[in-house]
XYZ file of C-alpha atoms in Angstrom:
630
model
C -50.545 44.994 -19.779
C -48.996 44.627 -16.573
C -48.636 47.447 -14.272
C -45.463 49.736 -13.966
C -43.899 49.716 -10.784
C -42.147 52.923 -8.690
C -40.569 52.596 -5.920
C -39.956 55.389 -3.873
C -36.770 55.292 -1.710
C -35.913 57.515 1.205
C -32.284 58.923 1.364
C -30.896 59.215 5.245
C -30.761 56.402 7.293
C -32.055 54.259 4.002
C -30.234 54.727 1.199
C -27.183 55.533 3.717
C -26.439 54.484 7.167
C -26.290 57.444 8.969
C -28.569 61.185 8.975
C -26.987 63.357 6.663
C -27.287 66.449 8.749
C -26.097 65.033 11.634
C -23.112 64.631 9.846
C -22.770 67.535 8.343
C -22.895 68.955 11.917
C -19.999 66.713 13.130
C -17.872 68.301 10.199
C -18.843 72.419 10.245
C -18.942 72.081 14.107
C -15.246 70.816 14.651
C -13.401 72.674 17.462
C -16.489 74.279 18.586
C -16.692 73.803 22.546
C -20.356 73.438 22.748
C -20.075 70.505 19.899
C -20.774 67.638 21.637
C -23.867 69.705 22.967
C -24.894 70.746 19.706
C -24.974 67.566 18.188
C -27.234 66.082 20.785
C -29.757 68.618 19.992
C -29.541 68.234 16.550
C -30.117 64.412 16.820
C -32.464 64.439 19.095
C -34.346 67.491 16.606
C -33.945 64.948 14.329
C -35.026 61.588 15.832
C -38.558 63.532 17.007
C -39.135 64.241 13.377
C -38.529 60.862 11.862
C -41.149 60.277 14.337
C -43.761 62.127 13.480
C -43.555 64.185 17.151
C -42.551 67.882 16.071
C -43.094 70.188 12.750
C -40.714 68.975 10.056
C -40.404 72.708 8.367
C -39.460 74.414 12.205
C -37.727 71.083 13.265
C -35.650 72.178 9.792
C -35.170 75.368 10.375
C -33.858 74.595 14.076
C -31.431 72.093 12.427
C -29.545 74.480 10.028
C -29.216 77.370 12.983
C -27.359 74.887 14.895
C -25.481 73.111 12.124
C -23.769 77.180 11.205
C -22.663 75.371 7.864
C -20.921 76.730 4.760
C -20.822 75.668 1.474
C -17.305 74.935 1.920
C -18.096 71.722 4.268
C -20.439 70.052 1.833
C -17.693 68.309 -0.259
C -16.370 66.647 3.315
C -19.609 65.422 3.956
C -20.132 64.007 0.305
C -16.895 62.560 0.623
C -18.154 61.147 3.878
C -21.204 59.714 2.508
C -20.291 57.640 0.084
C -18.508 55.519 3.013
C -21.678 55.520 4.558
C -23.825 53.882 2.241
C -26.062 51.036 3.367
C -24.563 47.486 2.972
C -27.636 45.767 1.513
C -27.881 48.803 -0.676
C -23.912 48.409 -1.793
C -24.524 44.565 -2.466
C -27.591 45.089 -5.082
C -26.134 48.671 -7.007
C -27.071 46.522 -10.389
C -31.028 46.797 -9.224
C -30.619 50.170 -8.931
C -29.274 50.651 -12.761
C -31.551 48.213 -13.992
C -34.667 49.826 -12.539
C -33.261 53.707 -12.752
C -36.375 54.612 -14.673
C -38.996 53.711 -11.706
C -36.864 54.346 -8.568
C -37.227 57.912 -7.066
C -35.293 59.101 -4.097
C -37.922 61.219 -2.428
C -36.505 62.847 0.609
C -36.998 65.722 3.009
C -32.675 65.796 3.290
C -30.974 68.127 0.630
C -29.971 67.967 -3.425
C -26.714 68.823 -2.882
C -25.412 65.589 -1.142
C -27.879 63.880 -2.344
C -27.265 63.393 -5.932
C -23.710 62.778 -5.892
C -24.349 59.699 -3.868
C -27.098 58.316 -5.781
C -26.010 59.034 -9.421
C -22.949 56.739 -8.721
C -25.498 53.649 -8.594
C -27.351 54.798 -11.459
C -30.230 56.719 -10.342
C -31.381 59.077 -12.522
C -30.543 63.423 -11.485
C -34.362 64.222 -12.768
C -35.738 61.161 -10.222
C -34.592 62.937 -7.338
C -36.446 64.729 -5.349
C -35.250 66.683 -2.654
C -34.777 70.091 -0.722
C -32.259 72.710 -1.878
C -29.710 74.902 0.439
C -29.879 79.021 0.723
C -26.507 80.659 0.620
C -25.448 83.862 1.892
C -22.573 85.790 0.221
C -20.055 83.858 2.274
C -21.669 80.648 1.063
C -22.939 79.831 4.893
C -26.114 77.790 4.987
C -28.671 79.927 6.528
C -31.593 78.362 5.045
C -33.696 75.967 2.089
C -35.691 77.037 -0.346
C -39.139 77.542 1.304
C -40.992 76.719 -2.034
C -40.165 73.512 -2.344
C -42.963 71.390 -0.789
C -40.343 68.813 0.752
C -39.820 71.488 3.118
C -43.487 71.354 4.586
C -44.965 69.163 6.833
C -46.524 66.055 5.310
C -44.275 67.384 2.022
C -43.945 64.190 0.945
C -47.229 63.221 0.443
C -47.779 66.608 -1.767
C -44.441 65.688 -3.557
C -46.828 62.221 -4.351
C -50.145 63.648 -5.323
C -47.755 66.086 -7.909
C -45.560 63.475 -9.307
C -49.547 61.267 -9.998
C -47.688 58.105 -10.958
C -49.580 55.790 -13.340
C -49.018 52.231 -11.741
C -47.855 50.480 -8.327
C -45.480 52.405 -5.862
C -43.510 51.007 -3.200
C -42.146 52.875 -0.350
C -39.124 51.786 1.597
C -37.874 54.538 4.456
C -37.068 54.350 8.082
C -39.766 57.465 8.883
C -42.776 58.233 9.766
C -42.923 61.008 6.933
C -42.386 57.655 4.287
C -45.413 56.041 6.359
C -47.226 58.719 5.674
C -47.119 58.110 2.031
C -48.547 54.834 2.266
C -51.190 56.444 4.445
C -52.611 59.067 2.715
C -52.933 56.120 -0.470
C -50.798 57.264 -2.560
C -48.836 53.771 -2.033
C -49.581 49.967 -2.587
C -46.891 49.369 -0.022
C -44.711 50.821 2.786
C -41.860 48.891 4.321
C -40.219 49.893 7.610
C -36.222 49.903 6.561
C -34.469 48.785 9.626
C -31.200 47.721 8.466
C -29.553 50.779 10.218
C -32.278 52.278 12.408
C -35.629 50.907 14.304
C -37.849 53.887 15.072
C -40.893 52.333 17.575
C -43.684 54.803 16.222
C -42.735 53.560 12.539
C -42.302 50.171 12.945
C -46.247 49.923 15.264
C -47.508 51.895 11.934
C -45.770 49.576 9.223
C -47.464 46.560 7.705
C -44.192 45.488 5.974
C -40.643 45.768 7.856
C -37.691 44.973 5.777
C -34.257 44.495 7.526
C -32.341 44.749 4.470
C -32.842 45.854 0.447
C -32.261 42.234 -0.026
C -35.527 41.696 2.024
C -37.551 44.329 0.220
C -36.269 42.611 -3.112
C -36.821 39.269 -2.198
C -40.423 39.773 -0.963
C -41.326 41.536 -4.445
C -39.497 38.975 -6.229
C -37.419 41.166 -7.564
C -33.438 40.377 -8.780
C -31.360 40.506 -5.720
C -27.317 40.371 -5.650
C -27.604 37.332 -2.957
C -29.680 33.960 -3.313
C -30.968 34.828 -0.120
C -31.554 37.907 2.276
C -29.418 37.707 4.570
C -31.308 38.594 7.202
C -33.208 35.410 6.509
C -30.029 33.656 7.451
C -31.002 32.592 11.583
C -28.033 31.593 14.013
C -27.869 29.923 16.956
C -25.091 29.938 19.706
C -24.169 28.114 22.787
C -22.131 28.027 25.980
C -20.884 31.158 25.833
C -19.003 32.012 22.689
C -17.106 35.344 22.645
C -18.994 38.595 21.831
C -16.990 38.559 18.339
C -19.094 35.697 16.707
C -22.076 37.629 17.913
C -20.560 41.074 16.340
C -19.317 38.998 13.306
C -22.915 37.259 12.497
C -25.013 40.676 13.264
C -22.614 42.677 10.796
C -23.324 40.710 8.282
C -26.910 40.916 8.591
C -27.867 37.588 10.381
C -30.269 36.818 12.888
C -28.253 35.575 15.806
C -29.912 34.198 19.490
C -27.409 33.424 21.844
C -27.656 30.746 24.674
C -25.102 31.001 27.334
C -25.325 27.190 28.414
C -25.350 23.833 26.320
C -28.396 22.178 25.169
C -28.999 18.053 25.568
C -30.216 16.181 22.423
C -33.737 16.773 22.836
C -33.448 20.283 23.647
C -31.463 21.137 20.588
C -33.669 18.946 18.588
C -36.534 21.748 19.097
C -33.790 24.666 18.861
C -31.805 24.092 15.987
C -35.393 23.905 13.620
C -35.087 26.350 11.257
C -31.231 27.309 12.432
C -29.130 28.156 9.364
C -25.672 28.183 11.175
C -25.154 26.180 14.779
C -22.225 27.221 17.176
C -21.407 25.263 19.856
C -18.076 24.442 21.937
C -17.369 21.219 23.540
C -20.580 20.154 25.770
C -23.428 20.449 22.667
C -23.353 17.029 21.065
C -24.472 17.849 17.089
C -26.347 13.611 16.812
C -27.344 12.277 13.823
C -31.042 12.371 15.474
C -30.060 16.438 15.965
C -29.380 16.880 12.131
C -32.672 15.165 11.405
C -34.040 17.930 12.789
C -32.013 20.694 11.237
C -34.399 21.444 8.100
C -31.744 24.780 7.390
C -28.960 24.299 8.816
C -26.005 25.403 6.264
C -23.143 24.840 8.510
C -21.725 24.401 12.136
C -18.764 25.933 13.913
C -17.046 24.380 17.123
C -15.867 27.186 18.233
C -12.703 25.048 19.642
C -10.225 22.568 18.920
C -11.657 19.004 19.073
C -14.699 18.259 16.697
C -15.641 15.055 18.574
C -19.008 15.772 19.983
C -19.877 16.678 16.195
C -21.544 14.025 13.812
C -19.321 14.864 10.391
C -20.373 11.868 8.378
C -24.070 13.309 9.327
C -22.931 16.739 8.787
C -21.501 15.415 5.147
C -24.678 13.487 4.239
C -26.441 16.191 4.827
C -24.655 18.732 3.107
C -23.930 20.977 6.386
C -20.082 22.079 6.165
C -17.980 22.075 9.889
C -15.563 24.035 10.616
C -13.329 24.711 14.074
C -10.675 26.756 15.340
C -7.433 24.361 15.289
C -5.145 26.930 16.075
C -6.434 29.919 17.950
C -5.983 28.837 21.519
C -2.995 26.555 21.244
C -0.645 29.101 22.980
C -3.528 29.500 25.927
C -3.715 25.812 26.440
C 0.325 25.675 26.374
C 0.667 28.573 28.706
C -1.758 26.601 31.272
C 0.303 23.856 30.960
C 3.360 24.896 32.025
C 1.992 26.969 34.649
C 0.676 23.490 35.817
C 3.990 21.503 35.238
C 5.846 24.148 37.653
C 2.556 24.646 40.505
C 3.189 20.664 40.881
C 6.266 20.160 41.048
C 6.456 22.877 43.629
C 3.514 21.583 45.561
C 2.358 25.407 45.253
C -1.948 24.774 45.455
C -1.519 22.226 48.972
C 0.620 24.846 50.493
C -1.147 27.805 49.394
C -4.451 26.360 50.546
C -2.643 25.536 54.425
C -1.469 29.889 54.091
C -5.620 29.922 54.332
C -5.957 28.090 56.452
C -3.463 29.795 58.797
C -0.813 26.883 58.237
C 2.847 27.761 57.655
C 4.371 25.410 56.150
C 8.150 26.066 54.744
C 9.687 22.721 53.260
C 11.235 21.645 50.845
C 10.182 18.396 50.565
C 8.700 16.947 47.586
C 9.791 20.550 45.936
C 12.021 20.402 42.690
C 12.836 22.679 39.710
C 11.471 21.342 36.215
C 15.070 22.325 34.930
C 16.395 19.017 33.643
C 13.373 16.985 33.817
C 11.884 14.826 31.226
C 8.693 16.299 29.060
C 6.988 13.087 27.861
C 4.358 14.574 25.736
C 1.661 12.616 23.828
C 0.661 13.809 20.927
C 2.392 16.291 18.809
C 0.102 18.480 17.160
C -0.219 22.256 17.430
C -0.711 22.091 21.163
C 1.845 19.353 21.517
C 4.894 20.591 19.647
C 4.522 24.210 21.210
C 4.779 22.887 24.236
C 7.785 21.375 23.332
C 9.429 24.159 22.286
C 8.602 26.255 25.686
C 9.258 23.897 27.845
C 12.590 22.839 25.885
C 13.266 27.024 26.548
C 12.854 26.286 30.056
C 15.862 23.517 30.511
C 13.474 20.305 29.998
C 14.282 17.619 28.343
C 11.706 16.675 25.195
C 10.167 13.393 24.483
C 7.161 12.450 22.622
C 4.849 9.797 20.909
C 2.664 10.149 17.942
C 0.881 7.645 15.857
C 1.704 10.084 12.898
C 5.166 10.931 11.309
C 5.663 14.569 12.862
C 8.543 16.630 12.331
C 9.831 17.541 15.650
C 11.008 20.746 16.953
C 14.008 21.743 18.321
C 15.670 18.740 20.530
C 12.777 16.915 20.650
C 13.329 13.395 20.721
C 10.867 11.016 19.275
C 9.650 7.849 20.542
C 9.291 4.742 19.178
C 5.880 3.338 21.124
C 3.852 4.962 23.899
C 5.383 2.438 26.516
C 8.669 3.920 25.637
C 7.281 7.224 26.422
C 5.864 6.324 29.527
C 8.467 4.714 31.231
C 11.266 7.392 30.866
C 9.468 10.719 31.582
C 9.399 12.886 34.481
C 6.308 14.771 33.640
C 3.623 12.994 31.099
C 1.291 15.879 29.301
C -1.548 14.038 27.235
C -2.558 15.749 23.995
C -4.816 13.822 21.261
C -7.566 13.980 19.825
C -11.152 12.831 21.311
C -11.451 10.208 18.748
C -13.929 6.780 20.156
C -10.180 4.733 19.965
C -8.735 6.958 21.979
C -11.019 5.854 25.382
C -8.695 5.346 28.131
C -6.029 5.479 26.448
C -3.924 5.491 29.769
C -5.060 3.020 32.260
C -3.746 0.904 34.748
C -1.521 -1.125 32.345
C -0.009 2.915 31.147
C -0.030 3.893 34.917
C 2.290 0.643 35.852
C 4.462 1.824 33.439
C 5.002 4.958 34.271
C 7.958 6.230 36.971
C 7.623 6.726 40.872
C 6.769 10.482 41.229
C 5.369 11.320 38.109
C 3.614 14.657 37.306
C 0.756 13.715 34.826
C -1.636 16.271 33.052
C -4.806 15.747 30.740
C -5.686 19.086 29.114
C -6.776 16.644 25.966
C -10.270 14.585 26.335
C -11.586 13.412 29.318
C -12.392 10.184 28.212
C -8.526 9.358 27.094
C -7.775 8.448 31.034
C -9.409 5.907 33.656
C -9.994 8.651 35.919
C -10.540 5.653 38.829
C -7.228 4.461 37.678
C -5.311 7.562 37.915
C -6.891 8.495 41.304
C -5.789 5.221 42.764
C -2.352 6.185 41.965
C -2.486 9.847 43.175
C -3.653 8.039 46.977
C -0.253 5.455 46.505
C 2.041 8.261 45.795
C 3.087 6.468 42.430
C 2.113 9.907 40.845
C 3.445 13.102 42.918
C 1.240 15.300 41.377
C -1.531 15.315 38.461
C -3.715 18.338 36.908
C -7.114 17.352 34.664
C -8.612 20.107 32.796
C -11.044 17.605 30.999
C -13.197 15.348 32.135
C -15.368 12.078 31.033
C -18.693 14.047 32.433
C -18.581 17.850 32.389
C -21.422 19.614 33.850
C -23.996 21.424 31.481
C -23.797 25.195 33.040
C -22.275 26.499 36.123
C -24.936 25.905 38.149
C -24.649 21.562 38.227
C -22.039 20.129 40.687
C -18.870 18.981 39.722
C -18.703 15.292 40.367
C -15.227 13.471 40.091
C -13.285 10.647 41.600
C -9.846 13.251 41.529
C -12.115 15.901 44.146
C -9.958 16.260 47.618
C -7.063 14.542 46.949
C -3.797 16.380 47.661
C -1.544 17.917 45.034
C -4.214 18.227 42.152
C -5.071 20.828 39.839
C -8.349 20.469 39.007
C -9.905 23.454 36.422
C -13.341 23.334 34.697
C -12.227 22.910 30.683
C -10.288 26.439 30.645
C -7.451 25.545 29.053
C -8.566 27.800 25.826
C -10.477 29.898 28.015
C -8.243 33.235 27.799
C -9.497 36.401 26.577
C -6.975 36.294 23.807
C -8.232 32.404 22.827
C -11.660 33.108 22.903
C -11.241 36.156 20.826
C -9.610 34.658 18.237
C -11.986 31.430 18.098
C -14.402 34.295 18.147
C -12.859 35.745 14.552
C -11.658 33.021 13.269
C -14.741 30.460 13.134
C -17.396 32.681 11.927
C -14.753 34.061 8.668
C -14.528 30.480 7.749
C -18.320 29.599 7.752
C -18.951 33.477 5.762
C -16.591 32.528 3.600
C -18.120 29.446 2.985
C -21.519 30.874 2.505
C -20.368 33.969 0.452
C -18.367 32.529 -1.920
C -18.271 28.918 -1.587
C -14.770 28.566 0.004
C -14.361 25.080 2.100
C -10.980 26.118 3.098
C -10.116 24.383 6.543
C -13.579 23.084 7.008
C -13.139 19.161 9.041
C -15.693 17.262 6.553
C -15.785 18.609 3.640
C -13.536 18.673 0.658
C -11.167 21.770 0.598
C -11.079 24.212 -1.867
C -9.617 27.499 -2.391
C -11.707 29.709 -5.125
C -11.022 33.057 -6.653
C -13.736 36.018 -6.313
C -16.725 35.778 -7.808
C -16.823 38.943 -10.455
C -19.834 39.524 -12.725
C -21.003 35.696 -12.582
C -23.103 33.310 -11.100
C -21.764 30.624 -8.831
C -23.255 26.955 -8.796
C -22.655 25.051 -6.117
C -23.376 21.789 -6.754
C -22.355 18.702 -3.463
C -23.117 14.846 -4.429
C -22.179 11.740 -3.325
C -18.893 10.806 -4.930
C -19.993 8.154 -7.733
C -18.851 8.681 -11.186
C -20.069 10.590 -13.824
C -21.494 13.696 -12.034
C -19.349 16.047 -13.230
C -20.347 15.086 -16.675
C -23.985 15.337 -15.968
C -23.607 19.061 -15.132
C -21.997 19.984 -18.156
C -24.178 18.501 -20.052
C -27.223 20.409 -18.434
C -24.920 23.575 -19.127
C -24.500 22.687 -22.642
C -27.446 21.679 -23.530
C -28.812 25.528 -22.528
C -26.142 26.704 -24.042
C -24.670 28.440 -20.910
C -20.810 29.307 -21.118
C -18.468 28.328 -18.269
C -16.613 30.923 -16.795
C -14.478 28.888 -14.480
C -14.902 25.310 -13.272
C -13.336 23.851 -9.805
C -13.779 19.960 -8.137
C -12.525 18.218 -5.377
C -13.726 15.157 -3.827
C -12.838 13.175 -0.713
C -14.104 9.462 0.100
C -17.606 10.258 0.521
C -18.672 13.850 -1.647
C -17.632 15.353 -4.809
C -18.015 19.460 -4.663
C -18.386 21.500 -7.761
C -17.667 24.702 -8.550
C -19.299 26.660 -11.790
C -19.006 29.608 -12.157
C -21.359 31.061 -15.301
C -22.852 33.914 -16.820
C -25.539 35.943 -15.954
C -27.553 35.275 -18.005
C -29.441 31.672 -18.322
C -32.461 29.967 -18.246
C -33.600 29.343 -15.037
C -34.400 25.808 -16.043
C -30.947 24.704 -15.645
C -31.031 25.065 -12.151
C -34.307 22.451 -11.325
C -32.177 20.090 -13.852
C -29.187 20.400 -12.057
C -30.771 19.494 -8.558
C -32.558 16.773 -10.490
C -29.349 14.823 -10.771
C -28.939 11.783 -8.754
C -26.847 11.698 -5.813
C -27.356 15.362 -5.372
C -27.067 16.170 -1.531
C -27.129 20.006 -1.587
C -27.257 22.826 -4.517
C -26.943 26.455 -4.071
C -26.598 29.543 -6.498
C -24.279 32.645 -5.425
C -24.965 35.782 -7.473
């Protein structure tokens, strides 16, 4: 007969996020001066205990003398509470009412806000274990029953020997007084809970550390709400993404190691090994040789515009979903480039740099107003046809050439070829795609037809323009003024010089691939990237993602989510019904889309099914990538 397991589970800091007394001491201490004061002690009272460094029953009594609590500020702090409960704990409530009859919350913190938390996930009143308040006749807290052996140093190992439970017990806690448990053997197992707290003396005593219930579950094989713990989940970014990607990843319970520079093929051959998700901005090139590599990776963010210097067929063969930020710095990139557009036309950066050098230098010459002038611009995307509107705002006259049919905005007048384009504007602003055709797109045969005093800009790709080309032109005066934000070779970190035919030469803007590099841009890449690849991973979602098929799906409620990506040759889709009816499993909801390449399936089904199924289903031929969501 096998063995019945316990498992004991501490309440603060474990069960919840936060110390319930310290709580309770922000609440019945509000408006008292000394508060802030107070507090600190009381933390600090409590952090040495947790430790094992002071007396738990005086470090107790200390507590509540501070705290000057009433009955009356307990419902507040249950209230409280129940916001505060610990993710991972939130995500698997059904493991809780499965197992009620073998978890015990055994805690040194008190019934009274105890229970009313736990109770709501099933846990059984007579399985907690805990101390109890004194009242006074005004209902203040002035102390805890002193019977109760929770109340005593080392209580919970007398709380242990009294229960004498027949069978295996697990211990999962964030203190040393849980340790202490597995210690005295009254425990198979004790696992440092560090999913809201990492206490050093603990965590050099523990044998076992689990960031997250879903860890403790999934190392005891136990059901878990989430195929995988999350904290299993490792991610990797480069060249300096925002602080919200890193915020975004970490809250979800990720490993995250951050890189502030781009990595060359080989060097991200040895990084990205056992990398789940891969952010990167323009310099990282994600190679086919790269992906070979990648034995995890789920996804990859470019955590920018362009997608270029990403392998998606790769990506697609290898079931790894990309996804980028096609929107969030188009104003950035806009505002740069009309800031540009005037600075050149006004010959602003020559003459500023003479004011340094002591030069005065009031002219007019080669000075005009962009009032009137013609906006070529090439390509109208995002970027494109909102700078069209601004400028437009600004008195300039709108042109511009696309090789797709694009509504256009405002005045904007279209063009019928690039040549047409080139040979009527005043100011030429480049903005396509890095795509291999696109390689000098504007070289000398462009730059002959362009006008006599043309201001040009690149704040696209830098491999779009024969830089040798253009700078020939800058030193004949056939273009007044030119600003390049992009470049065919950008260095690696700040630290490699800047090599480029365009340095020293008069009247250009030259800036190191900032045109999305605002605070506002980078924020929103920041956001917006890492919601589309948690989306994907939570519930399935390929919405917006640049390789794979999109799909839209509704929540998952009280099913089980197959995902199920294969090569798009017919007759898959009626393979994986068939599995499902042949174990009899019901479909609750059923989605597909396909592109060229992949089919994606969506099934979602009930709980309960053989497990069977699932080895049959990734048995199919042609399957690239399956995963389950619970």
């Amino acid at each position: 007969m096998e063995n019945i397991k316990y498992f004991i589970i501490d309440f603060d800091s474990t069960f919840t996020q936060v110390e319930a007394l310290d709580e309770l001491g922000d609440i019945s201490l509000d408006g008292d001066p000394q508060k802030d004061k107070i507090l600190k002690e009381i933390v600090e009272l409590t952090n040495s205990g947790m430790e094992g460094k002071a007396s738990f029953t005086q470090n107790l009594t200390r507590r509540l003398e501070l705290l000057r609590a009433n009955k009356r500020h307990l419902l507040p702090l249950i209230g409280r509470l129940k916001t505060k409960v610990s993710e991972s704990v939130k995500r698997n409530r059904e493991f809780f009412k499965d197992f009620s009859d073998n978890i015990l919350i055994v805690s040194s913190g008190f019934k009274e806000f105890i229970t009313p938390i736990v109770t709501e996930f099933g846990i059984k009143e007579e399985n907690i274990y805990a101390n109890t308040f004194v009242y006074d006749e005004q209902g203040n807290i002035i102390g805890f029953d002193k019977n109760n052996v929770l109340c005593l140093d080392k209580g919970k190992i007398q709380q242990l020997k009294a229960l004498n439970l027949k069978g295996d017990v697990y211990v999962i806690g964030d203190g040393y007084t849980d340790y202490e448990i597995k210690e005295a053997g009254l425990a198979n197992k004790f696992y440092a809970f560090t999913e809201n707290v990492e206490r050093d003396a603990v965590l050099a005593k523990a044998e076992h550390v689990a960031p997250s219930f879903d860890e403790f579950l999934y190392q005891n094989n136990l059901p878990m709400a989430i195929s995988y713990p999350k904290n299993r989940i490792s991610v990797l970014l480069l060249e300096n993404i925002h602080p919200e990607a890193l915020r975004l990843f970490k809250s979800e319970g990720y490993k995250v190691e951050v890189i502030s520079s781009g990595l060359d093929e080989d060097e991200l051959c040895e990084r990205i090994k056992n990398v789940s998700i891969l952010g990167i901005r323009s310099k990282t090139q994600l190679t086919k040789k790269v992906l070979e590599s990648a034995n995890k990776l789920i996804a990859v963010g470019a955590f920018c515009i362009g997608t270029n210097q990403i392998d998606l067929k790769s990506c697609l063969q290898r079931g790894v979903a990309a996804f980028n930020a096609p929107y969030s710095n188009t104003r950035s990139v806009v505002e740069l480039a009309i800031g540009q557009i005037i600075m050149l036309y006004r010959n602003t950066i020559e003459k500023s740099n003479k004011m340094h050098q002591g030069k005065w230098d009031k002219s007019a010459k080669n000075s005009y107003e962009i009032r009137g002038k013609k906006l070529g611009i090439v390509g109208y995307g995002n970027i494109g046809s909102q700078l069209s509107v601004l400028a437009e705002s600004m008195g300039m006259e709108v042109y511009y050439y696309d090789i797709v049919e694009k509504l256009q905005l405002g005045n904007a007048k279209k063009c019928s070829s690039l040549n047409e384009l080139l040979s009527l504007a005043d100011v030429i602003s480049l903005h396509v795609d890095g795509r291999a055709s696109n390689k000098n797109l504007i070289g000398k045969k462009e730059f002959d037809l362009m006008k006599e005093g043309v201001i040009f800009l690149n704040l696209s790709r830098g491999h779009v323009v024969d830089v040798p080309v253009l700078a020939e032109n800058l030193k004949s005066g056939k273009i007044l003024g030119a600003s390049a934000d992009v470049f065919p070779y950008e260095p690696k970190n700040n630290n490699e010089e800047f090599i480029n035919e365009l340095r020293g030469l008069p009247n250009v803007i030259l800036t190191p691939h900032i045109g999305g590099s605002t605070e506002e841009a980078q924020f929103n890449i920041a956001s917006f990237v890492p919601n589309r690849i948690l989306d994907y991973i939570n519930t399935g979602n390929t919405f917006q993602s640049v390789n794979f098929p999109n799909i839209q799906l509704p929540e998952l409620n009280n099913a089980h989510r197959l995902i199920h990506l294969h090569e798009n040759v017919p007759g898959i889709l009626a393979q994986i019904n068939n599995v499902l009816a042949k174990h009899n499993i019901n479909i609750l909801g059923q989605y597909l889309k396909t592109n060229e390449t992949v089919g994606y399936v969506i099934t979602d089904i009930n709980k309960e099914y053989d497990k069977q199924v699932i080895q049959e289903l990734k048995a199919i031929n042609n399957t690239i990538k399956f995963r389950i969501l619970y």
